[in-house]
GROMACS .gro file of C-alpha atoms in nm:
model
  424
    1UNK     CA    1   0.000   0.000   0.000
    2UNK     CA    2   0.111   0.316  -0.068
    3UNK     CA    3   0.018   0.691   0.076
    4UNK     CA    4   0.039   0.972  -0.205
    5UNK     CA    5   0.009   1.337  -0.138
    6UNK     CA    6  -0.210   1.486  -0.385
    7UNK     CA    7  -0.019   1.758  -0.637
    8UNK     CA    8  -0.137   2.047  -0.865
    9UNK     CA    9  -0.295   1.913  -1.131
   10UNK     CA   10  -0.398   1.572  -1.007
   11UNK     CA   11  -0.698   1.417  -1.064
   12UNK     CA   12  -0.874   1.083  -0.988
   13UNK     CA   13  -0.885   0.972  -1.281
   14UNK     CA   14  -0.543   1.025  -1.387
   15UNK     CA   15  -0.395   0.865  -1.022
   16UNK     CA   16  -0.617   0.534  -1.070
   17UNK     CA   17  -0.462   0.496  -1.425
   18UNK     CA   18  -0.092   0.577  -1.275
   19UNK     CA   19  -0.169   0.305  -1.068
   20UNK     CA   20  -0.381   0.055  -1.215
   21UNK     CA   21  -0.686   0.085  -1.023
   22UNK     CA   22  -1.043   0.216  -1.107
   23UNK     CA   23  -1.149   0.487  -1.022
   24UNK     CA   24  -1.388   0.400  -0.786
   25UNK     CA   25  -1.150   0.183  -0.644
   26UNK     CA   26  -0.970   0.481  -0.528
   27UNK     CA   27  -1.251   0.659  -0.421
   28UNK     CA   28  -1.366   0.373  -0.163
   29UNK     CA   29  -1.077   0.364  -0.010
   30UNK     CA   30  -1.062   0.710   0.059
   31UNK     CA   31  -1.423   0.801   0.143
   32UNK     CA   32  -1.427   1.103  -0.124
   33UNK     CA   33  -1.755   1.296  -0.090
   34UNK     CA   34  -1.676   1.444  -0.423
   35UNK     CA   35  -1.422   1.292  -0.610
   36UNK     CA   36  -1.343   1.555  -0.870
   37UNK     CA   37  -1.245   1.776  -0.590
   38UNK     CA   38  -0.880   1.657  -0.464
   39UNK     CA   39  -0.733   1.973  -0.236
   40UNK     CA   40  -0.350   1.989  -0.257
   41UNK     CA   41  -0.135   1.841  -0.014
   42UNK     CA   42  -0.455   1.558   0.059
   43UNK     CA   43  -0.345   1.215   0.150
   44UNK     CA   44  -0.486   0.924  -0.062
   45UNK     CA   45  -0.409   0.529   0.057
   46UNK     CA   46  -0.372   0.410  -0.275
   47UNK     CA   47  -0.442   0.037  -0.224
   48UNK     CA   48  -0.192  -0.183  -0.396
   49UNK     CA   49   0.143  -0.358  -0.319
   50UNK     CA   50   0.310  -0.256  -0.667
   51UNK     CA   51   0.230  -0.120  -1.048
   52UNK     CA   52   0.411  -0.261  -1.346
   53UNK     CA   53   0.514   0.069  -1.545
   54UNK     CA   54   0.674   0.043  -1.955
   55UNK     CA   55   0.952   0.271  -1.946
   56UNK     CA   56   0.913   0.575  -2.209
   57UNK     CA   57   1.131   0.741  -2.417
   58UNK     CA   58   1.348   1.010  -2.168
   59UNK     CA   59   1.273   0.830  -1.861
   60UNK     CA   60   1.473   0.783  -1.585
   61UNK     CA   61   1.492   0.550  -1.264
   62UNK     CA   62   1.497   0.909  -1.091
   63UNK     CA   63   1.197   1.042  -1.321
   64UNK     CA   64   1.009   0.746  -1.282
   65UNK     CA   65   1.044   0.703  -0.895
   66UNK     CA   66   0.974   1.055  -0.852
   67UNK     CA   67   0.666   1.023  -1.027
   68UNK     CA   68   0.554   0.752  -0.806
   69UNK     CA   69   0.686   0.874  -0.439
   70UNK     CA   70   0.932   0.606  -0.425
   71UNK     CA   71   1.304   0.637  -0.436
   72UNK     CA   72   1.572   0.537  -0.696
   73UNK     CA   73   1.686   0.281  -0.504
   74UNK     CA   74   1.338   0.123  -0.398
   75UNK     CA   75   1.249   0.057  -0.775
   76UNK     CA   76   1.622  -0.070  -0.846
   77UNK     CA   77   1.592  -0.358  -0.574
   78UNK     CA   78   1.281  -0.429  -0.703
   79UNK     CA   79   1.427  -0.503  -1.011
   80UNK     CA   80   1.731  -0.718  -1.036
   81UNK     CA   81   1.736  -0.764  -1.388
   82UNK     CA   82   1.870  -0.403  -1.407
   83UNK     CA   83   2.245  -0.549  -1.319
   84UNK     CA   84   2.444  -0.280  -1.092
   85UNK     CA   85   2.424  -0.041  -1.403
   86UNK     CA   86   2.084   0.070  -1.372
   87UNK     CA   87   2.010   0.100  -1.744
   88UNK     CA   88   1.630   0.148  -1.875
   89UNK     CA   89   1.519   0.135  -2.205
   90UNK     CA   90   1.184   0.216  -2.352
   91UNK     CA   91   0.894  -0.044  -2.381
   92UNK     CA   92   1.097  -0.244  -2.114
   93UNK     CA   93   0.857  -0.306  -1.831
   94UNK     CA   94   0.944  -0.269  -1.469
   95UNK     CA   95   0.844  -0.299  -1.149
   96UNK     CA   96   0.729  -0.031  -0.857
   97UNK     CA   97   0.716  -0.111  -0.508
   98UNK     CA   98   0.482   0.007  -0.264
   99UNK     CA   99   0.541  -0.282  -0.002
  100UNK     CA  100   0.496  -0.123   0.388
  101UNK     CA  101   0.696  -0.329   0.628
  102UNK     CA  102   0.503  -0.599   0.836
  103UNK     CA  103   0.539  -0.472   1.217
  104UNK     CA  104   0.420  -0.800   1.420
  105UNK     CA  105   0.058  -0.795   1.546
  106UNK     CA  106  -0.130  -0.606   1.767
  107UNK     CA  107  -0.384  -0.576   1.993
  108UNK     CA  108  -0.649  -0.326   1.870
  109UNK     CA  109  -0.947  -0.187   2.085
  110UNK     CA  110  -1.242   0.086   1.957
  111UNK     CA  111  -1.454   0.278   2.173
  112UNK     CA  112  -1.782   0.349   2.048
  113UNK     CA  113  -2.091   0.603   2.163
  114UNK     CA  114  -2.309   0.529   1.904
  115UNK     CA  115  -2.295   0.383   1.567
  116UNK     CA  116  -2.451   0.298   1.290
  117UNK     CA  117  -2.473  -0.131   1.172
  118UNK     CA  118  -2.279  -0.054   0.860
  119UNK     CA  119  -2.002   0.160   1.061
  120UNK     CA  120  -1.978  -0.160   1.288
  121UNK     CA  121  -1.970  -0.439   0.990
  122UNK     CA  122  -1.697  -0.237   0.818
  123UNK     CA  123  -1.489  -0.161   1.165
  124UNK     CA  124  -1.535  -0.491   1.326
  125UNK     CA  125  -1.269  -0.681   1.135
  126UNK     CA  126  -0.954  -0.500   1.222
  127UNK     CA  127  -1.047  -0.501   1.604
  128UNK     CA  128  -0.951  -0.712   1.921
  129UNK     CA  129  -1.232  -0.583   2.134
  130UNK     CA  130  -1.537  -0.345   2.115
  131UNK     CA  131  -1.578  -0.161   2.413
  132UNK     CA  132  -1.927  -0.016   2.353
  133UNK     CA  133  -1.970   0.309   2.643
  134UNK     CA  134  -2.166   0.057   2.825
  135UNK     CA  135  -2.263   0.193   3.150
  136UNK     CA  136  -2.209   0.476   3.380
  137UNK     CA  137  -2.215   0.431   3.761
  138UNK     CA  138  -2.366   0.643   4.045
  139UNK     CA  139  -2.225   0.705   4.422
  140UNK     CA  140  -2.441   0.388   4.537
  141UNK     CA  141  -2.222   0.155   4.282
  142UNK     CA  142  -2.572   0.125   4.047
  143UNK     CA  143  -2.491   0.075   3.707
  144UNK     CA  144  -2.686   0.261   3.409
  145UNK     CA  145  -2.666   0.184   3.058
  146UNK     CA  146  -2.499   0.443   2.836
  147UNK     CA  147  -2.531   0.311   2.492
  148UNK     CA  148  -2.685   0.003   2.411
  149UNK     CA  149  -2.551  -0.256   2.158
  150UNK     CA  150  -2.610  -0.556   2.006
  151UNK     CA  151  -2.311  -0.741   2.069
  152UNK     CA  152  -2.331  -1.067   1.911
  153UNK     CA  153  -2.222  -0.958   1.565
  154UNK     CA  154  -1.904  -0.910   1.702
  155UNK     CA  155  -1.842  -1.273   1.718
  156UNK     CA  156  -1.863  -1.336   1.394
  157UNK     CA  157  -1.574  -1.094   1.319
  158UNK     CA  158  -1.384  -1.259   1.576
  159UNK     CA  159  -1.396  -1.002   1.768
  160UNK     CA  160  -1.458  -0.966   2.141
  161UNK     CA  161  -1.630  -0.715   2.351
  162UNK     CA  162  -1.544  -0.551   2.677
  163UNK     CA  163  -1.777  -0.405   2.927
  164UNK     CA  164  -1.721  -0.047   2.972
  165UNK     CA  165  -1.742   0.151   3.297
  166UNK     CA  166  -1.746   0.486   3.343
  167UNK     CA  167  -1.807   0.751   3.657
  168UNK     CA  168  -2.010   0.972   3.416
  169UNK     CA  169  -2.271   1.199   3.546
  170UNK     CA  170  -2.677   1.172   3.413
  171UNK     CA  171  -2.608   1.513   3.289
  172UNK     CA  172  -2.261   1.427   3.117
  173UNK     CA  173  -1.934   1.499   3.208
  174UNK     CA  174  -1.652   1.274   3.448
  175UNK     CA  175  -1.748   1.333   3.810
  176UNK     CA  176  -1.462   1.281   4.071
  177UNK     CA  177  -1.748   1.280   4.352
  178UNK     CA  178  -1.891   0.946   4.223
  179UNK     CA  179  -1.518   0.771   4.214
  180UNK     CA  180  -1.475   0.918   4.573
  181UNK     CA  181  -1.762   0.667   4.689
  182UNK     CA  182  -1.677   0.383   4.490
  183UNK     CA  183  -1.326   0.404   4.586
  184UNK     CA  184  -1.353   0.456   4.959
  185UNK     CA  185  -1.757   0.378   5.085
  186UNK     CA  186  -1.708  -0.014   5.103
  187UNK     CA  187  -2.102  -0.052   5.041
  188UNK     CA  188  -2.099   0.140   4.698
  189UNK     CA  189  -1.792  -0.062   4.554
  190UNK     CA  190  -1.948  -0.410   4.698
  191UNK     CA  191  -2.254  -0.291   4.503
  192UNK     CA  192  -2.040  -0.170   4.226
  193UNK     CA  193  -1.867  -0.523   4.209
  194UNK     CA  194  -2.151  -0.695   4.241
  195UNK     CA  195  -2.345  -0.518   3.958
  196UNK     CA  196  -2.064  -0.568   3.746
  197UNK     CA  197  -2.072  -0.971   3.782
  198UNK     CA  198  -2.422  -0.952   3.745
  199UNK     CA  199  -2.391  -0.801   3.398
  200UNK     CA  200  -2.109  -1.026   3.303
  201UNK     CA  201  -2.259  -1.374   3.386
  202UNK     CA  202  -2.608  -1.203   3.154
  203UNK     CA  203  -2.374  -1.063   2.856
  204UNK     CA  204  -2.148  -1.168   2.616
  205UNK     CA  205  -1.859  -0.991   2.802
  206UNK     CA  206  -1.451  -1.085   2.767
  207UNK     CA  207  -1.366  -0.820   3.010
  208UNK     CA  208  -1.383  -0.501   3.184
  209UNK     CA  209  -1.283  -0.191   2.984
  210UNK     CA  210  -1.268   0.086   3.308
  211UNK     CA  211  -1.249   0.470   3.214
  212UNK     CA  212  -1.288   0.664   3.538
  213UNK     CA  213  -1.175   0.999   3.530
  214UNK     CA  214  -1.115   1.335   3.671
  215UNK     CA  215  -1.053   1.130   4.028
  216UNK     CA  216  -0.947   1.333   4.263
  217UNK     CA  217  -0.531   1.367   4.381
  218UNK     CA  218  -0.634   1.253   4.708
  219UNK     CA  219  -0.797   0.912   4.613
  220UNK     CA  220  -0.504   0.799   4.431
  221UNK     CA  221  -0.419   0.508   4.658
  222UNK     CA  222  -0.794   0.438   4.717
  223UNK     CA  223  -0.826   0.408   4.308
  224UNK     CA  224  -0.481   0.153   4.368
  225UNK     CA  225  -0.654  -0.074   4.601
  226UNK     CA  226  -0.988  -0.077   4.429
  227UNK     CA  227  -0.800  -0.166   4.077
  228UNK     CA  228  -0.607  -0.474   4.273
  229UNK     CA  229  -0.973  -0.584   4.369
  230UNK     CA  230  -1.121  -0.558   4.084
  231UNK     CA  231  -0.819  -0.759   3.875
  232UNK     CA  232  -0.865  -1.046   4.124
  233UNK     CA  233  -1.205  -1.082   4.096
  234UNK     CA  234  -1.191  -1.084   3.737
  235UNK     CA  235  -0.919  -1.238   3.714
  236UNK     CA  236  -1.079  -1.581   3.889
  237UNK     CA  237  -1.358  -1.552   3.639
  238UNK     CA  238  -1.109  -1.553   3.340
  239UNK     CA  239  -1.211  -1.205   3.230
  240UNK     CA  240  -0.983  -0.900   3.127
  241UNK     CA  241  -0.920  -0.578   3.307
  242UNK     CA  242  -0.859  -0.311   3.065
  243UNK     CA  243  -0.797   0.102   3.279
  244UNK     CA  244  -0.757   0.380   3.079
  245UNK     CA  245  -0.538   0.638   3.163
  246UNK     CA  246  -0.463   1.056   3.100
  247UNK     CA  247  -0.133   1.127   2.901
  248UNK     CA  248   0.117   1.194   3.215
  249UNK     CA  249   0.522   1.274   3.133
  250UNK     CA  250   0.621   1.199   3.492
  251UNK     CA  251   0.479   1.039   3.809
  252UNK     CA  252   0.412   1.358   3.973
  253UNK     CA  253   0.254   1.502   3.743
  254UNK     CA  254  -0.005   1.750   3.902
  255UNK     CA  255  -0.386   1.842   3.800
  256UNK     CA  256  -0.731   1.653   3.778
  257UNK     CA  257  -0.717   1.476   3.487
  258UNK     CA  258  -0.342   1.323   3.581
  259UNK     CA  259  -0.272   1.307   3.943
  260UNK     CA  260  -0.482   1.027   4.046
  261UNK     CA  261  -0.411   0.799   3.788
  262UNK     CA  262  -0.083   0.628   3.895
  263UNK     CA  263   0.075   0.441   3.576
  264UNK     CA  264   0.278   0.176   3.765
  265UNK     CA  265  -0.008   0.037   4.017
  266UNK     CA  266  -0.219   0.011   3.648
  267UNK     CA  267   0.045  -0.139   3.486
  268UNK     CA  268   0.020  -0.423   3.726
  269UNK     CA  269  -0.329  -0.483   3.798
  270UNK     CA  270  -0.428  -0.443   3.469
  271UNK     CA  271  -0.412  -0.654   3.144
  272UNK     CA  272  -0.384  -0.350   2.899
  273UNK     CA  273  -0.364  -0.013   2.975
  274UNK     CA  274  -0.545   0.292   2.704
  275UNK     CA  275  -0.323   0.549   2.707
  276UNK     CA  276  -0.557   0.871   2.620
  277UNK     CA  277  -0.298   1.025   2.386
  278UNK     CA  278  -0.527   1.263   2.236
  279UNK     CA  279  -0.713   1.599   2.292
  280UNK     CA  280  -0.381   1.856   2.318
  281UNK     CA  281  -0.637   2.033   2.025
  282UNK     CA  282  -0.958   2.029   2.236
  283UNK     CA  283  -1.277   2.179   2.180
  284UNK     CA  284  -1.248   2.482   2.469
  285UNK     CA  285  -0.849   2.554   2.351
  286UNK     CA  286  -0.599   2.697   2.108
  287UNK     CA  287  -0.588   2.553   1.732
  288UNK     CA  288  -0.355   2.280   1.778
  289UNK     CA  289  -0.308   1.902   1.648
  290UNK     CA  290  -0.497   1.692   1.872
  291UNK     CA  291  -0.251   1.440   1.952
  292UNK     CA  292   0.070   1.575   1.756
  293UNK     CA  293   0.351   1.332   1.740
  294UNK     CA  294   0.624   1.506   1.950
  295UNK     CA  295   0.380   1.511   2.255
  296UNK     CA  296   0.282   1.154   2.218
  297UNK     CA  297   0.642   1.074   2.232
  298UNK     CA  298   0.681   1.234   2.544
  299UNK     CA  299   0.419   1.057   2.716
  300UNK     CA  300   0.534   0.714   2.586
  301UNK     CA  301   0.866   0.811   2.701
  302UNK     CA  302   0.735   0.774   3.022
  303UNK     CA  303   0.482   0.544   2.993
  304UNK     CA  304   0.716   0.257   2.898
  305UNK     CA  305   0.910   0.366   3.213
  306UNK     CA  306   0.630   0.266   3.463
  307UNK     CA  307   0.392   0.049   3.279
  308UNK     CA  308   0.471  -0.295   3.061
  309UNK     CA  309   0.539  -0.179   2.694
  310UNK     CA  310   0.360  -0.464   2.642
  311UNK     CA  311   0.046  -0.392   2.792
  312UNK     CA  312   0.015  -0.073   2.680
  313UNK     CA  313  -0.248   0.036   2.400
  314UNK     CA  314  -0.157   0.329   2.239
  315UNK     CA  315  -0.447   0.607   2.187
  316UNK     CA  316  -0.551   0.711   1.858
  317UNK     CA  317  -0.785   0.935   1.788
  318UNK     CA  318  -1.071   0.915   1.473
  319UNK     CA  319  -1.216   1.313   1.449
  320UNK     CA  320  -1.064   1.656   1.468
  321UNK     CA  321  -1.169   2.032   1.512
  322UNK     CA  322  -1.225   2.353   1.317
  323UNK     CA  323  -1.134   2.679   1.554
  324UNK     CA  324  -1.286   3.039   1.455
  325UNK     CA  325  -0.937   3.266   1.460
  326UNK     CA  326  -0.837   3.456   1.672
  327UNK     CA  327  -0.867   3.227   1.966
  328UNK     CA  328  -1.055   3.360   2.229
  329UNK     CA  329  -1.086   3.219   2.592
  330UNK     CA  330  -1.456   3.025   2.620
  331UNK     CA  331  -1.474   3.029   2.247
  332UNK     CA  332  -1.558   2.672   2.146
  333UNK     CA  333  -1.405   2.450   1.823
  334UNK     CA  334  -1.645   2.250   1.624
  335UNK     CA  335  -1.582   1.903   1.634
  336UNK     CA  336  -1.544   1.719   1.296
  337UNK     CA  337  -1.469   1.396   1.128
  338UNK     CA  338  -1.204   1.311   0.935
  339UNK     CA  339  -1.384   1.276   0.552
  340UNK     CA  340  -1.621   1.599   0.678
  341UNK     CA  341  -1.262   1.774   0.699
  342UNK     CA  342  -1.107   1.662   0.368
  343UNK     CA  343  -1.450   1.770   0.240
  344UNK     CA  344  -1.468   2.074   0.378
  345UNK     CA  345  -1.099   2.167   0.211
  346UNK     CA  346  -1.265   2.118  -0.118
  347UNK     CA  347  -1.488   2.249  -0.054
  348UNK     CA  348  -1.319   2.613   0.056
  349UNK     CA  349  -1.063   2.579  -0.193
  350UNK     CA  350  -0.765   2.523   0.080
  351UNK     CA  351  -0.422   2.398   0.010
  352UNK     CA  352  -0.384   2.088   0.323
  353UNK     CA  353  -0.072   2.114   0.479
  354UNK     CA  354   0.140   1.871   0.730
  355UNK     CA  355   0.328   1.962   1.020
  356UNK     CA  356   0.628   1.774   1.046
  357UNK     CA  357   0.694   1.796   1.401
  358UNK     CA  358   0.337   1.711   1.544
  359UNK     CA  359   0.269   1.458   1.223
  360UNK     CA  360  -0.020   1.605   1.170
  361UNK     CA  361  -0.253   1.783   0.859
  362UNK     CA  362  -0.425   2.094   0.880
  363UNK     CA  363  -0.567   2.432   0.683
  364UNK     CA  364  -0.694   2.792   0.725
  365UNK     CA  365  -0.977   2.904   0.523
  366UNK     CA  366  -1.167   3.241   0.563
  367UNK     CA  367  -1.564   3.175   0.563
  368UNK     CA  368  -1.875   3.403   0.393
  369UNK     CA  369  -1.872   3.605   0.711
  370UNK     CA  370  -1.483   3.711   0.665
  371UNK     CA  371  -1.387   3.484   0.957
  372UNK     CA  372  -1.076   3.275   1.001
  373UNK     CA  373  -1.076   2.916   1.084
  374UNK     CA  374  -0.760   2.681   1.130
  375UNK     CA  375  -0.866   2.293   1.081
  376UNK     CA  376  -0.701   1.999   1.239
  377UNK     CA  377  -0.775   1.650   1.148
  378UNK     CA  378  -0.623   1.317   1.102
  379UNK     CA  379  -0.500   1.124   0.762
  380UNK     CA  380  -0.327   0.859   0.627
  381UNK     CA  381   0.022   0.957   0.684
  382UNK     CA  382  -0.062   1.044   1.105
  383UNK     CA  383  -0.202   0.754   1.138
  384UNK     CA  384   0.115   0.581   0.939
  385UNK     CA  385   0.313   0.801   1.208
  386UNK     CA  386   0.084   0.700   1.530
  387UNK     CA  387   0.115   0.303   1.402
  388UNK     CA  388   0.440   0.334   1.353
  389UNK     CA  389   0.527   0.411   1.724
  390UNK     CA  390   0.405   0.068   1.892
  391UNK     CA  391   0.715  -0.126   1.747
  392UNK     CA  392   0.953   0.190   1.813
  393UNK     CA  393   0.823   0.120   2.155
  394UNK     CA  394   0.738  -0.235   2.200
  395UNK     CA  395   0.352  -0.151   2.241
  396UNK     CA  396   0.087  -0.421   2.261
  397UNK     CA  397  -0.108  -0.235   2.001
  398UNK     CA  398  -0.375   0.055   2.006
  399UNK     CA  399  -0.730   0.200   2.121
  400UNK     CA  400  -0.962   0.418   1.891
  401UNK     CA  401  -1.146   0.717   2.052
  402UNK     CA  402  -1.410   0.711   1.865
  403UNK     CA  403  -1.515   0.479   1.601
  404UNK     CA  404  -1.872   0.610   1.555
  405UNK     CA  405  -1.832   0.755   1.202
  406UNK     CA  406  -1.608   0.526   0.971
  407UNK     CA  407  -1.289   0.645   0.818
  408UNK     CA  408  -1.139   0.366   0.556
  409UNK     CA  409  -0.829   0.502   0.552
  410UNK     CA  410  -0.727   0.439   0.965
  411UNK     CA  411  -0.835   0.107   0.881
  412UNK     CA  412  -0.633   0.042   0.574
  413UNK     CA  413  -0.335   0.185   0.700
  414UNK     CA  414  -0.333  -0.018   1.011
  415UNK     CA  415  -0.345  -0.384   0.810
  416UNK     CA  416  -0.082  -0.300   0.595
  417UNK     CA  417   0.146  -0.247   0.893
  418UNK     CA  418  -0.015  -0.481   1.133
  419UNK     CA  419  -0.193  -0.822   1.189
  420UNK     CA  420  -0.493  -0.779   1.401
  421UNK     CA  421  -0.463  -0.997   1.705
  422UNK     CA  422  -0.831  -1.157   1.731
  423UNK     CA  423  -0.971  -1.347   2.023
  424UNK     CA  424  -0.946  -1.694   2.038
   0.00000   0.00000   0.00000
């Protein structure tokens, strides 16, 4: 598989014949609301291993490999019968690589809110486990369903599903008050545990998939113990405890969202660990990559430090934002997908561009009203980047925040790197 960044003057047409593919071949993989649209600096997967090319008259292994996004010395390995000399001719026909290197196989989990039965069919092959946002739980330990899911098509996709826990509020948002009494009123976490075998032994569960957040700095060691309860009691049942965590750089690192989640006492209660490596570009801040490269590095820096690399599922996230310029404090981003953002470029008439050190595409585009907006989003080649990490790192694999709305491209990219570990 190869990723191509669109050029002045392309068309789909024209790429599918470069590289022997239909057009709508081409435009499947890539989602294209309106395919004779292509913005500059867009990434395309362009879904095959290699093209035969007949060399023309004035070619060169340089011309031709630049044509293609290869290099030189990609197409000469490719082909042998070139001798040392690397002579072409015309008519002769040759080969062009797009092979991606095989990584190993990993672990991959999706979180989903809602979701349509196509978005599932299409997602549920290149995932380990589903963790539907099953239930939230109240101060008592009572358990409420969130989103409700038919899981049994999962099976057929080999694919598992994991029960997933939450301290949301009825209203919405993380409350710290409700982990407080789960974590320290022995009553609400009996109830808590109990409710949680309950649904187990009536659903088709592999696991636990346990996103509490914004617990408070002071119930740190109270979260500890109750995570080294919860891992033996699912542990005797023969089901998984999956924790996710916020993106800390060091153990003491300070505020809600960090302080309280201590990496090394999840590392070894817990099977797999989600590292939340995503929301630096948030809806209420600055116009920024939501989880650019150089800060995910930092994080796993650290993460590797404290918890098993291999436990630890790497956070990738599936949407990004459009800010109104200049920011202002309170102002708030819209959230977007991935295709609506591609769209919306060619829609506007931007050029994309890709930050090199965050790994990550964006554009600015002045509206009717005469207002600025910066987009950030996600494509092939940040994905490429993100997958790319969990064999720098020795990951286990990664987790999808969210996998509501389908983007073919996160998918692709992913099985041309990695084998999907499925359950057995």
């Amino acid at each position: 598989m190869k990723i191509y960044t669109v050029r002045s003057g392309d068309t789909i047409y024209a790429l599918a014949r470069r590289f022997g593919l239909k057009p709508e071949e081409l435009v499947y993989a890539n989602q294209l609301q309106n395919p004779s649209v292509l913005s500059i600096g867009q990434s395309l997967v362009i879904p095959v291993d290699s093209v035969r090319y007949t060399v023309r008259r004035g070619d060169s292994l340089y011309r031709i490999a630049q044509r293609y996004g290869v290099t030189p010395a990609a197409v000469a390995a490719a082909n042998t019968q070139l001798g040392s000399g690397e002579r072409i001719y015309p008519g002769q026909v040759i080969t062009i690589p797009f092979r991606t290197p095989h990584l190993g196989t990993a672990a991959v989990n999706g979180y989903i809110t809602d979701a349509r039965t196509e978005t599932l069919n299409a997602t549920l092959p290149y995932l380990t486990w589903l963790s539907p946002f099953s239930f939230r739980a109240d101060a008592q330990g009572e358990l409420t369903p969130t989103y409700s899911i038919a899981t049994d098509r999962s099976a057929a996709y080999g694919t598992a599903n994991l029960l997933t826990l939450t301290n949301l509020k009825e209203a919405g948002g993380f409350s710290g008050d409700i982990a407080h009494s789960i974590l320290t009123d022995s009553d609400a976490q009996d109830n808590f545990l109990q409710n949680v075998s309950d649904l187990l032994d009536r659903g088709d569960w592999s696991g636990v998939n346990l996103d509490f957040e914004y617990v408070k700095p002071f119930d740190r060691e109270s979260y500890n113990q109750f995570l080294r309860r919860f891992a033996e009691r699912l542990h005797a049942r023969g089901k998984l405890l999956v924790t996710a965590v916020a993106p800390k750089t060091s153990a003491d690192q300070s505020g809600l969202l960090y302080a309280a989640h201590d990496y090394p006492a999840h590392g070894a209660a817990a099977d797999y660990v989600v590292l939340m490596t995503y929301e630096w570009g948030y809806t209420y801040g600055p116009a920024m990559a939501v989880a650019p490269l150089d800060k995910v590095r930092r994080v796993l820096d650290y993460a590797v430090s404290a918890i098993p690399p291999e436990k630890i599922l790497l956070g990738v996230p599936n949407y990004g934002y459009n800010w109104t310029l200049p920011f202002v404090q309170g102002s708030a981003a819209k959230a977007l997908t991935n295709v609506a953002a591609v769209t919306l470029a060619g829609t506007v008439g931007a050029q994309i561009r890709f930050d090199e050190a965050a790994q990550s595409p964006y554009f600015n585009y002045t509206d009717a009203e005469g207002r600025r907006h910066e987009v950030w989003f996600e494509d092939a080649r940040s994905l490429d980047a993100k997958y790319r990490l969990a064999a720098q790192y020795g990951l286990a694999g990664f987790s999808f925040w969210n996998l509501n709305n389908l983007f073919r491209p996160a998918l692709l990219v992913l099985e041309s790197l990695w084998s999907i570990e499925k359950a057995p």
